[in-house]
Amino acid sequence: MTLGEVLRRATRHLERTSETARLDAELLLAHALDRSRIELYTDLDRPLNDDELSCYRELVARRSRCEPVAYILGEWGFRRLTLDVDRRALIPRPETEIVVERCLERLRGLDEPRVLDVGTGTGAIALAIADEHAGARVTGIDASQEALALARDNAARTGIAVELIEHDLRGGLPGGPYDLVVSNPPYVAPAELSTLMPDVREYEPHVALVGEGVTEAVAAAARDVLRPGGWLVLEVGEGQASRVTARLDDLGYVEIRAYPDLTGRERVVEGRREP
Ligand SMILES: C[S@@+](CC[C@H](N)C(=O)[O-])C[C@H]1O[C@@H](n2cnc3c(N)ncnc32)[C@H](O)[C@@H]1O
């Protein structure tokens, strides 16, 4: 079978369980052959040998059981970085890249800003900020030892220096004063867990997904560690922006604003500790 035929068959097979079947089929084939996706297209008539075919079949079988492509590949792109990803932490999402964008905007012009990333997971937000704002001194905390171990792997992989601390935000936030506190906290209500896609529900850590009142707890605790005039930037779930905006107002934050993701949904809320 040629690459082209294999791709067509895998796509048809994956269409039963995935909305991105063709893309999945291409990413997995590129991984199996250790090529880029673009290179596949220059080689569509080449036949696969038996080893390549059996390796690819195994990857497609995993995807057809709803395992996320990112976990199968073992790495995933986030802004300028390629990070290790596995079941110890949430896969970084495109909307979280917008969270980083807002942070960089608020840090602009500051020489050596201090930043705290609450619930760092893979370390995506912490590492991207340190990567893109020269001189930023970034601390990432997480209550999950497994996630922190992965974040440490990613700091080593990227060669970016960040401080990583095991810490549960329910005991308040460590250190400070910070110029900016950022968080993508768990915000799926327990009752909503069953409505999530199996890719998410059955593979990603529930401690990274499910939480009630965690966003509000971060916002309340951040007031104690932000310097006057420092910024809080939060990723929020779909439909949660107005609730979180109101809560930030109650907590005394000023200049509160919500920002849309690439699909127009308000997924980032920011506010400022009164200067
Ligand atoms: C939605 S994930 C975000 C991961 C990463 N920051 C990202 O944006 O891809 C939430 C993270 O918060 C962590 N977390 C959950 N409860 C926590 C708590 N009480 N204290 C500290 N971290 C917590 C989870 O372990 C998880 O890594």
PDB file of C-alpha atoms and ligand atoms in Angstrom:
ATOM      1  CA  MET A   1       0.000   0.000   0.000  1.00  0.00           C
ATOM      2  CA  THR A   2       1.216   3.496  -0.804  1.00  0.00           C
ATOM      3  CA  LEU A   3       1.267   6.423   1.647  1.00  0.00           C
ATOM      4  CA  GLY A   4      -1.713   7.942  -0.161  1.00  0.00           C
ATOM      5  CA  GLU A   5      -3.793   4.768   0.152  1.00  0.00           C
ATOM      6  CA  VAL A   6      -2.837   4.242   3.765  1.00  0.00           C
ATOM      7  CA  LEU A   7      -3.834   7.804   4.580  1.00  0.00           C
ATOM      8  CA  ARG A   8      -7.224   7.419   2.888  1.00  0.00           C
ATOM      9  CA  ARG A   9      -7.973   4.174   4.735  1.00  0.00           C
ATOM     10  CA  ALA A  10      -6.843   5.507   8.115  1.00  0.00           C
ATOM     11  CA  THR A  11      -8.938   8.645   7.623  1.00  0.00           C
ATOM     12  CA  ARG A  12     -12.059   6.581   6.863  1.00  0.00           C
ATOM     13  CA  HIS A  13     -11.421   4.455   9.951  1.00  0.00           C
ATOM     14  CA  LEU A  14     -10.856   7.444  12.242  1.00  0.00           C
ATOM     15  CA  GLU A  15     -13.912   9.329  10.983  1.00  0.00           C
ATOM     16  CA  ARG A  16     -16.021   7.111  13.275  1.00  0.00           C
ATOM     17  CA  THR A  17     -14.478   8.586  16.411  1.00  0.00           C
ATOM     18  CA  SER A  18     -12.685  11.799  15.461  1.00  0.00           C
ATOM     19  CA  GLU A  19     -13.791  15.134  14.006  1.00  0.00           C
ATOM     20  CA  THR A  20     -10.258  15.723  12.744  1.00  0.00           C
ATOM     21  CA  ALA A  21      -9.702  12.321  11.114  1.00  0.00           C
ATOM     22  CA  ARG A  22      -7.583  13.420   8.124  1.00  0.00           C
ATOM     23  CA  LEU A  23      -5.360  15.651  10.241  1.00  0.00           C
ATOM     24  CA  ASP A  24      -4.955  12.883  12.838  1.00  0.00           C
ATOM     25  CA  ALA A  25      -4.098  10.348  10.115  1.00  0.00           C
ATOM     26  CA  GLU A  26      -1.443  12.668   8.680  1.00  0.00           C
ATOM     27  CA  LEU A  27       0.121  13.579  12.036  1.00  0.00           C
ATOM     28  CA  LEU A  28       0.331   9.914  13.044  1.00  0.00           C
ATOM     29  CA  LEU A  29       1.808   8.825   9.702  1.00  0.00           C
ATOM     30  CA  ALA A  30       4.384  11.605   9.804  1.00  0.00           C
ATOM     31  CA  HIS A  31       5.286  10.429  13.335  1.00  0.00           C
ATOM     32  CA  ALA A  32       5.509   6.760  12.290  1.00  0.00           C
ATOM     33  CA  LEU A  33       7.819   7.643   9.380  1.00  0.00           C
ATOM     34  CA  ASP A  34       9.734  10.341  11.291  1.00  0.00           C
ATOM     35  CA  ARG A  35       8.876  12.924   8.629  1.00  0.00           C
ATOM     36  CA  SER A  36       7.061  16.257   8.612  1.00  0.00           C
ATOM     37  CA  ARG A  37       3.439  16.367   7.395  1.00  0.00           C
ATOM     38  CA  ILE A  38       4.484  18.345   4.317  1.00  0.00           C
ATOM     39  CA  GLU A  39       7.019  15.667   3.351  1.00  0.00           C
ATOM     40  CA  LEU A  40       4.211  13.091   3.178  1.00  0.00           C
ATOM     41  CA  TYR A  41       2.728  14.983   0.247  1.00  0.00           C
ATOM     42  CA  THR A  42       5.859  14.717  -1.844  1.00  0.00           C
ATOM     43  CA  ASP A  43       5.871  10.944  -1.330  1.00  0.00           C
ATOM     44  CA  LEU A  44       2.237   9.863  -1.675  1.00  0.00           C
ATOM     45  CA  ASP A  45       3.077   7.132  -4.241  1.00  0.00           C
ATOM     46  CA  ARG A  46       5.774   5.471  -2.124  1.00  0.00           C
ATOM     47  CA  PRO A  47       4.817   2.044  -0.733  1.00  0.00           C
ATOM     48  CA  LEU A  48       5.133   1.465   3.023  1.00  0.00           C
ATOM     49  CA  ASN A  49       7.209  -1.508   4.191  1.00  0.00           C
ATOM     50  CA  ASP A  50       5.826  -4.016   6.723  1.00  0.00           C
ATOM     51  CA  ASP A  51       7.491  -2.427   9.750  1.00  0.00           C
ATOM     52  CA  GLU A  52       6.204   1.024   8.869  1.00  0.00           C
ATOM     53  CA  LEU A  53       2.725  -0.330   8.273  1.00  0.00           C
ATOM     54  CA  SER A  54       2.512  -2.215  11.568  1.00  0.00           C
ATOM     55  CA  CYS A  55       3.868   0.786  13.504  1.00  0.00           C
ATOM     56  CA  TYR A  56       1.252   3.034  11.847  1.00  0.00           C
ATOM     57  CA  ARG A  57      -1.562   0.537  12.474  1.00  0.00           C
ATOM     58  CA  GLU A  58      -0.745   0.570  16.191  1.00  0.00           C
ATOM     59  CA  LEU A  59      -0.862   4.401  16.330  1.00  0.00           C
ATOM     60  CA  VAL A  60      -4.170   4.529  14.444  1.00  0.00           C
ATOM     61  CA  ALA A  61      -5.628   1.870  16.741  1.00  0.00           C
ATOM     62  CA  ARG A  62      -4.735   4.018  19.761  1.00  0.00           C
ATOM     63  CA  ARG A  63      -6.378   7.067  18.203  1.00  0.00           C
ATOM     64  CA  SER A  64      -9.497   5.069  17.327  1.00  0.00           C
ATOM     65  CA  ARG A  65      -9.793   4.326  21.066  1.00  0.00           C
ATOM     66  CA  CYS A  66     -10.005   8.139  21.497  1.00  0.00           C
ATOM     67  CA  GLU A  67      -6.497   8.643  22.890  1.00  0.00           C
ATOM     68  CA  PRO A  68      -5.574  12.278  22.073  1.00  0.00           C
ATOM     69  CA  VAL A  69      -3.108  12.672  19.188  1.00  0.00           C
ATOM     70  CA  ALA A  70      -0.862  14.796  21.407  1.00  0.00           C
ATOM     71  CA  TYR A  71      -0.433  11.957  23.922  1.00  0.00           C
ATOM     72  CA  ILE A  72       0.285   9.475  21.120  1.00  0.00           C
ATOM     73  CA  LEU A  73       2.922  11.779  19.607  1.00  0.00           C
ATOM     74  CA  GLY A  74       4.317  12.560  23.084  1.00  0.00           C
ATOM     75  CA  GLU A  75       4.886  16.206  22.196  1.00  0.00           C
ATOM     76  CA  TRP A  76       2.820  19.213  21.203  1.00  0.00           C
ATOM     77  CA  GLY A  77       3.397  22.757  20.002  1.00  0.00           C
ATOM     78  CA  PHE A  78       2.606  25.737  22.216  1.00  0.00           C
ATOM     79  CA  ARG A  79       3.486  29.194  20.883  1.00  0.00           C
ATOM     80  CA  ARG A  80       7.203  28.975  19.925  1.00  0.00           C
ATOM     81  CA  LEU A  81       7.861  25.842  21.973  1.00  0.00           C
ATOM     82  CA  THR A  82       7.502  22.095  21.486  1.00  0.00           C
ATOM     83  CA  LEU A  83       6.670  20.509  24.829  1.00  0.00           C
ATOM     84  CA  ASP A  84       6.593  16.953  26.144  1.00  0.00           C
ATOM     85  CA  VAL A  85       3.004  15.937  26.830  1.00  0.00           C
ATOM     86  CA  ASP A  86       1.618  12.828  28.506  1.00  0.00           C
ATOM     87  CA  ARG A  87      -1.174  11.792  30.820  1.00  0.00           C
ATOM     88  CA  ARG A  88       0.418  13.517  33.813  1.00  0.00           C
ATOM     89  CA  ALA A  89      -0.877  16.925  32.642  1.00  0.00           C
ATOM     90  CA  LEU A  90      -3.423  18.697  30.459  1.00  0.00           C
ATOM     91  CA  ILE A  91      -2.539  19.133  26.771  1.00  0.00           C
ATOM     92  CA  PRO A  92      -1.931  22.877  26.191  1.00  0.00           C
ATOM     93  CA  ARG A  93      -4.786  24.395  24.163  1.00  0.00           C
ATOM     94  CA  PRO A  94      -4.851  27.131  21.479  1.00  0.00           C
ATOM     95  CA  GLU A  95      -6.973  29.436  23.688  1.00  0.00           C
ATOM     96  CA  THR A  96      -4.232  29.306  26.315  1.00  0.00           C
ATOM     97  CA  GLU A  97      -1.890  30.859  23.752  1.00  0.00           C
ATOM     98  CA  ILE A  98      -4.172  33.915  23.942  1.00  0.00           C
ATOM     99  CA  VAL A  99      -3.780  33.938  27.734  1.00  0.00           C
ATOM    100  CA  VAL A 100      -0.006  34.181  27.157  1.00  0.00           C
ATOM    101  CA  GLU A 101      -0.586  36.955  24.611  1.00  0.00           C
ATOM    102  CA  ARG A 102      -2.479  39.015  27.209  1.00  0.00           C
ATOM    103  CA  CYS A 103       0.263  38.423  29.800  1.00  0.00           C
ATOM    104  CA  LEU A 104       2.976  39.582  27.379  1.00  0.00           C
ATOM    105  CA  GLU A 105       0.944  42.699  26.637  1.00  0.00           C
ATOM    106  CA  ARG A 106       0.648  43.517  30.350  1.00  0.00           C
ATOM    107  CA  LEU A 107       4.347  42.866  30.962  1.00  0.00           C
ATOM    108  CA  ARG A 108       5.492  44.969  28.030  1.00  0.00           C
ATOM    109  CA  GLY A 109       8.124  47.519  29.010  1.00  0.00           C
ATOM    110  CA  LEU A 110       8.927  45.886  32.375  1.00  0.00           C
ATOM    111  CA  ASP A 111      12.597  44.978  32.789  1.00  0.00           C
ATOM    112  CA  GLU A 112      12.595  41.962  35.081  1.00  0.00           C
ATOM    113  CA  PRO A 113       8.950  41.330  35.904  1.00  0.00           C
ATOM    114  CA  ARG A 114       8.041  38.670  38.459  1.00  0.00           C
ATOM    115  CA  VAL A 115       5.307  36.321  37.285  1.00  0.00           C
ATOM    116  CA  LEU A 116       3.400  33.492  39.022  1.00  0.00           C
ATOM    117  CA  ASP A 117       1.665  30.744  36.973  1.00  0.00           C
ATOM    118  CA  VAL A 118      -0.897  28.962  39.176  1.00  0.00           C
ATOM    119  CA  GLY A 119      -1.554  25.338  38.088  1.00  0.00           C
ATOM    120  CA  THR A 120       1.319  25.169  35.636  1.00  0.00           C
ATOM    121  CA  GLY A 121       0.671  21.617  34.304  1.00  0.00           C
ATOM    122  CA  THR A 122       3.164  21.010  31.476  1.00  0.00           C
ATOM    123  CA  GLY A 123       4.677  24.400  32.316  1.00  0.00           C
ATOM    124  CA  ALA A 124       3.282  25.789  29.056  1.00  0.00           C
ATOM    125  CA  ILE A 125       2.292  29.277  30.246  1.00  0.00           C
ATOM    126  CA  ALA A 126       5.303  29.752  32.535  1.00  0.00           C
ATOM    127  CA  LEU A 127       7.793  28.617  29.880  1.00  0.00           C
ATOM    128  CA  ALA A 128       6.195  30.610  27.058  1.00  0.00           C
ATOM    129  CA  ILE A 129       6.262  33.830  29.100  1.00  0.00           C
ATOM    130  CA  ALA A 130       9.898  33.284  30.104  1.00  0.00           C
ATOM    131  CA  ASP A 131      10.688  32.482  26.469  1.00  0.00           C
ATOM    132  CA  GLU A 132       8.997  35.544  25.006  1.00  0.00           C
ATOM    133  CA  HIS A 133       9.674  38.248  27.604  1.00  0.00           C
ATOM    134  CA  ALA A 134      13.408  38.647  28.090  1.00  0.00           C
ATOM    135  CA  GLY A 135      14.304  38.997  31.760  1.00  0.00           C
ATOM    136  CA  ALA A 136      10.989  37.684  33.126  1.00  0.00           C
ATOM    137  CA  ARG A 137      11.411  35.767  36.389  1.00  0.00           C
ATOM    138  CA  VAL A 138       8.670  33.175  36.337  1.00  0.00           C
ATOM    139  CA  THR A 139       7.481  30.787  39.050  1.00  0.00           C
ATOM    140  CA  GLY A 140       5.074  27.947  38.278  1.00  0.00           C
ATOM    141  CA  ILE A 141       3.174  26.080  40.988  1.00  0.00           C
ATOM    142  CA  ASP A 142       1.063  22.953  40.863  1.00  0.00           C
ATOM    143  CA  ALA A 143      -0.481  20.660  43.455  1.00  0.00           C
ATOM    144  CA  SER A 144       0.222  17.641  41.241  1.00  0.00           C
ATOM    145  CA  GLN A 145       3.690  16.108  41.665  1.00  0.00           C
ATOM    146  CA  GLU A 146       3.268  14.287  38.348  1.00  0.00           C
ATOM    147  CA  ALA A 147       2.484  17.494  36.463  1.00  0.00           C
ATOM    148  CA  LEU A 148       5.451  19.239  38.069  1.00  0.00           C
ATOM    149  CA  ALA A 149       7.796  16.434  37.022  1.00  0.00           C
ATOM    150  CA  LEU A 150       6.595  16.932  33.443  1.00  0.00           C
ATOM    151  CA  ALA A 151       7.032  20.713  33.725  1.00  0.00           C
ATOM    152  CA  ARG A 152      10.625  20.095  34.902  1.00  0.00           C
ATOM    153  CA  ASP A 153      11.218  17.853  31.869  1.00  0.00           C
ATOM    154  CA  ASN A 154       9.936  20.684  29.685  1.00  0.00           C
ATOM    155  CA  ALA A 155      12.156  23.269  31.350  1.00  0.00           C
ATOM    156  CA  ALA A 156      15.119  20.954  30.650  1.00  0.00           C
ATOM    157  CA  ARG A 157      13.961  20.231  27.084  1.00  0.00           C
ATOM    158  CA  THR A 158      13.556  23.907  26.195  1.00  0.00           C
ATOM    159  CA  GLY A 159      16.520  25.134  28.250  1.00  0.00           C
ATOM    160  CA  ILE A 160      14.300  27.848  29.763  1.00  0.00           C
ATOM    161  CA  ALA A 161      14.875  28.702  33.417  1.00  0.00           C
ATOM    162  CA  VAL A 162      11.706  28.883  35.512  1.00  0.00           C
ATOM    163  CA  GLU A 163      11.147  28.134  39.194  1.00  0.00           C
ATOM    164  CA  LEU A 164       8.773  25.197  39.754  1.00  0.00           C
ATOM    165  CA  ILE A 165       7.227  24.564  43.167  1.00  0.00           C
ATOM    166  CA  GLU A 166       4.812  21.943  44.456  1.00  0.00           C
ATOM    167  CA  HIS A 167       2.117  24.004  46.130  1.00  0.00           C
ATOM    168  CA  ASP A 168      -1.644  23.777  46.684  1.00  0.00           C
ATOM    169  CA  LEU A 169      -3.323  27.109  46.026  1.00  0.00           C
ATOM    170  CA  ARG A 170      -5.920  26.357  48.717  1.00  0.00           C
ATOM    171  CA  GLY A 171      -3.230  27.320  51.248  1.00  0.00           C
ATOM    172  CA  GLY A 172      -2.780  30.729  49.543  1.00  0.00           C
ATOM    173  CA  LEU A 173      -0.136  31.639  46.961  1.00  0.00           C
ATOM    174  CA  PRO A 174       3.604  31.597  47.652  1.00  0.00           C
ATOM    175  CA  GLY A 175       6.126  34.433  47.416  1.00  0.00           C
ATOM    176  CA  GLY A 176       5.511  37.781  45.814  1.00  0.00           C
ATOM    177  CA  PRO A 177       5.086  40.578  45.238  1.00  0.00           C
ATOM    178  CA  TYR A 178       4.415  39.681  41.585  1.00  0.00           C
ATOM    179  CA  ASP A 179       3.868  41.987  38.643  1.00  0.00           C
ATOM    180  CA  LEU A 180       1.466  39.428  37.187  1.00  0.00           C
ATOM    181  CA  VAL A 181      -0.387  36.313  38.330  1.00  0.00           C
ATOM    182  CA  VAL A 182      -1.739  34.063  35.577  1.00  0.00           C
ATOM    183  CA  SER A 183      -3.805  30.916  35.807  1.00  0.00           C
ATOM    184  CA  ASN A 184      -5.668  28.433  33.666  1.00  0.00           C
ATOM    185  CA  PRO A 185      -7.359  26.716  36.603  1.00  0.00           C
ATOM    186  CA  PRO A 186      -9.591  23.628  36.468  1.00  0.00           C
ATOM    187  CA  TYR A 187     -13.045  25.046  35.662  1.00  0.00           C
ATOM    188  CA  VAL A 188     -15.278  22.176  34.562  1.00  0.00           C
ATOM    189  CA  ALA A 189     -18.110  21.629  37.069  1.00  0.00           C
ATOM    190  CA  PRO A 190     -18.236  18.017  38.361  1.00  0.00           C
ATOM    191  CA  ALA A 191     -21.718  17.572  36.854  1.00  0.00           C
ATOM    192  CA  GLU A 192     -20.362  18.544  33.413  1.00  0.00           C
ATOM    193  CA  LEU A 193     -17.588  15.929  33.348  1.00  0.00           C
ATOM    194  CA  SER A 194     -19.817  13.349  31.676  1.00  0.00           C
ATOM    195  CA  THR A 195     -20.591  15.804  28.836  1.00  0.00           C
ATOM    196  CA  LEU A 196     -16.926  16.148  27.796  1.00  0.00           C
ATOM    197  CA  MET A 197     -15.576  14.303  24.752  1.00  0.00           C
ATOM    198  CA  PRO A 198     -14.117  10.881  25.651  1.00  0.00           C
ATOM    199  CA  ASP A 199     -10.690  12.079  24.408  1.00  0.00           C
ATOM    200  CA  VAL A 200     -10.690  14.572  27.276  1.00  0.00           C
ATOM    201  CA  ARG A 201     -12.748  12.760  29.910  1.00  0.00           C
ATOM    202  CA  GLU A 202     -10.995   9.418  29.676  1.00  0.00           C
ATOM    203  CA  TYR A 203      -7.395  10.533  29.116  1.00  0.00           C
ATOM    204  CA  GLU A 204      -6.639  13.925  30.647  1.00  0.00           C
ATOM    205  CA  PRO A 205      -6.135  14.192  34.439  1.00  0.00           C
ATOM    206  CA  HIS A 206      -9.356  15.060  36.241  1.00  0.00           C
ATOM    207  CA  VAL A 207      -7.460  17.241  38.707  1.00  0.00           C
ATOM    208  CA  ALA A 208      -6.580  19.472  35.729  1.00  0.00           C
ATOM    209  CA  LEU A 209     -10.140  19.618  34.440  1.00  0.00           C
ATOM    210  CA  VAL A 210     -12.644  19.549  37.260  1.00  0.00           C
ATOM    211  CA  GLY A 211     -12.958  22.260  39.851  1.00  0.00           C
ATOM    212  CA  GLU A 212     -15.576  24.428  41.471  1.00  0.00           C
ATOM    213  CA  GLY A 213     -14.650  27.853  42.765  1.00  0.00           C
ATOM    214  CA  VAL A 214     -10.953  27.389  41.889  1.00  0.00           C
ATOM    215  CA  THR A 215     -10.958  30.455  39.604  1.00  0.00           C
ATOM    216  CA  GLU A 216     -12.436  32.553  42.399  1.00  0.00           C
ATOM    217  CA  ALA A 217      -9.918  31.122  44.905  1.00  0.00           C
ATOM    218  CA  VAL A 218      -7.013  32.119  42.614  1.00  0.00           C
ATOM    219  CA  ALA A 219      -8.441  35.623  42.195  1.00  0.00           C
ATOM    220  CA  ALA A 220      -8.892  36.079  45.956  1.00  0.00           C
ATOM    221  CA  ALA A 221      -5.430  34.722  46.816  1.00  0.00           C
ATOM    222  CA  ALA A 222      -3.719  36.714  44.058  1.00  0.00           C
ATOM    223  CA  ARG A 223      -4.655  40.012  45.734  1.00  0.00           C
ATOM    224  CA  ASP A 224      -2.263  39.122  48.580  1.00  0.00           C
ATOM    225  CA  VAL A 225       0.749  38.502  46.338  1.00  0.00           C
ATOM    226  CA  LEU A 226       0.285  41.059  43.522  1.00  0.00           C
ATOM    227  CA  ARG A 227       2.078  44.360  43.837  1.00  0.00           C
ATOM    228  CA  PRO A 228      -0.211  47.401  43.667  1.00  0.00           C
ATOM    229  CA  GLY A 229      -1.014  47.877  39.966  1.00  0.00           C
ATOM    230  CA  GLY A 230      -0.091  44.248  39.173  1.00  0.00           C
ATOM    231  CA  TRP A 231      -2.237  42.213  36.779  1.00  0.00           C
ATOM    232  CA  LEU A 232      -4.287  39.043  37.147  1.00  0.00           C
ATOM    233  CA  VAL A 233      -4.919  37.104  33.909  1.00  0.00           C
ATOM    234  CA  LEU A 234      -7.308  34.130  33.993  1.00  0.00           C
ATOM    235  CA  GLU A 235      -8.472  31.602  31.437  1.00  0.00           C
ATOM    236  CA  VAL A 236     -12.176  30.887  31.990  1.00  0.00           C
ATOM    237  CA  GLY A 237     -14.566  28.249  30.689  1.00  0.00           C
ATOM    238  CA  GLU A 238     -17.101  28.971  27.982  1.00  0.00           C
ATOM    239  CA  GLY A 239     -19.979  31.012  29.428  1.00  0.00           C
ATOM    240  CA  GLN A 240     -18.071  31.863  32.641  1.00  0.00           C
ATOM    241  CA  ALA A 241     -16.619  35.277  31.709  1.00  0.00           C
ATOM    242  CA  SER A 242     -19.442  37.414  33.135  1.00  0.00           C
ATOM    243  CA  ARG A 243     -19.485  35.500  36.448  1.00  0.00           C
ATOM    244  CA  VAL A 244     -15.705  35.812  36.826  1.00  0.00           C
ATOM    245  CA  THR A 245     -15.741  39.488  35.791  1.00  0.00           C
ATOM    246  CA  ALA A 246     -18.340  40.207  38.509  1.00  0.00           C
ATOM    247  CA  ARG A 247     -16.275  38.326  41.087  1.00  0.00           C
ATOM    248  CA  LEU A 248     -13.135  40.304  40.228  1.00  0.00           C
ATOM    249  CA  ASP A 249     -15.177  43.471  40.711  1.00  0.00           C
ATOM    250  CA  ASP A 250     -16.348  42.245  44.164  1.00  0.00           C
ATOM    251  CA  LEU A 251     -12.724  41.544  45.074  1.00  0.00           C
ATOM    252  CA  GLY A 252     -11.740  45.137  44.287  1.00  0.00           C
ATOM    253  CA  TYR A 253      -9.895  44.572  41.004  1.00  0.00           C
ATOM    254  CA  VAL A 254      -9.999  47.456  38.514  1.00  0.00           C
ATOM    255  CA  GLU A 255      -9.675  47.725  34.703  1.00  0.00           C
ATOM    256  CA  ILE A 256     -11.476  44.369  34.375  1.00  0.00           C
ATOM    257  CA  ARG A 257     -11.908  43.105  30.815  1.00  0.00           C
ATOM    258  CA  ALA A 258     -12.791  39.907  28.985  1.00  0.00           C
ATOM    259  CA  TYR A 259     -11.134  38.873  25.711  1.00  0.00           C
ATOM    260  CA  PRO A 260     -12.354  36.457  23.017  1.00  0.00           C
ATOM    261  CA  ASP A 261     -10.559  33.390  21.704  1.00  0.00           C
ATOM    262  CA  LEU A 262     -10.124  32.722  17.976  1.00  0.00           C
ATOM    263  CA  THR A 263     -13.747  31.568  17.725  1.00  0.00           C
ATOM    264  CA  GLY A 264     -15.100  34.759  19.329  1.00  0.00           C
ATOM    265  CA  ARG A 265     -15.913  33.238  22.745  1.00  0.00           C
ATOM    266  CA  GLU A 266     -14.816  35.193  25.821  1.00  0.00           C
ATOM    267  CA  ARG A 267     -12.177  32.919  27.361  1.00  0.00           C
ATOM    268  CA  VAL A 268      -9.753  35.290  29.082  1.00  0.00           C
ATOM    269  CA  VAL A 269     -10.548  37.687  31.929  1.00  0.00           C
ATOM    270  CA  GLU A 270      -8.042  40.113  33.344  1.00  0.00           C
ATOM    271  CA  GLY A 271      -8.065  42.706  36.084  1.00  0.00           C
ATOM    272  CA  ARG A 272      -5.620  44.880  37.946  1.00  0.00           C
ATOM    273  CA  ARG A 273      -4.878  45.267  41.618  1.00  0.00           C
ATOM    274  CA  GLU A 274      -5.607  48.891  42.413  1.00  0.00           C
ATOM    275  CA  PRO A 275      -2.400  50.916  41.909  1.00  0.00           C
TER     276      PRO A 275
HETATM  277  C1  LIG B   1      -6.371  23.355  33.356  1.00  0.00           C
HETATM  278  S1  LIG B   1      -4.817  22.722  33.942  1.00  0.00           S
HETATM  279  C2  LIG B   1      -3.732  23.967  33.286  1.00  0.00           C
HETATM  280  C3  LIG B   1      -2.373  23.458  32.907  1.00  0.00           C
HETATM  281  C4  LIG B   1      -1.507  24.497  32.152  1.00  0.00           C
HETATM  282  N1  LIG B   1      -1.345  25.712  32.922  1.00  0.00           N
HETATM  283  C5  LIG B   1      -2.124  24.847  30.812  1.00  0.00           C
HETATM  284  O1  LIG B   1      -2.693  25.940  30.692  1.00  0.00           O
HETATM  285  O2  LIG B   1      -2.065  24.025  29.872  1.00  0.00           O
HETATM  286  C6  LIG B   1      -4.951  23.126  35.663  1.00  0.00           C
HETATM  287  C7  LIG B   1      -3.749  22.760  36.536  1.00  0.00           C
HETATM  288  O3  LIG B   1      -4.046  23.158  37.890  1.00  0.00           O
HETATM  289  C8  LIG B   1      -3.537  22.186  38.781  1.00  0.00           C
HETATM  290  N2  LIG B   1      -4.307  22.284  40.036  1.00  0.00           N
HETATM  291  C9  LIG B   1      -5.545  21.804  40.287  1.00  0.00           C
HETATM  292  N3  LIG B   1      -5.903  22.085  41.551  1.00  0.00           N
HETATM  293  C10 LIG B   1      -4.863  22.762  42.115  1.00  0.00           C
HETATM  294  C11 LIG B   1      -4.625  23.310  43.413  1.00  0.00           C
HETATM  295  N4  LIG B   1      -5.536  23.233  44.371  1.00  0.00           N
HETATM  296  N5  LIG B   1      -3.443  23.937  43.626  1.00  0.00           N
HETATM  297  C12 LIG B   1      -2.504  24.023  42.652  1.00  0.00           C
HETATM  298  N6  LIG B   1      -2.670  23.508  41.419  1.00  0.00           N
HETATM  299  C13 LIG B   1      -3.839  22.889  41.146  1.00  0.00           C
HETATM  300  C14 LIG B   1      -3.715  20.868  38.054  1.00  0.00           C
HETATM  301  O4  LIG B   1      -2.835  19.883  38.551  1.00  0.00           O
HETATM  302  C15 LIG B   1      -3.420  21.277  36.600  1.00  0.00           C
HETATM  303  O5  LIG B   1      -2.082  21.063  36.269  1.00  0.00           O
END
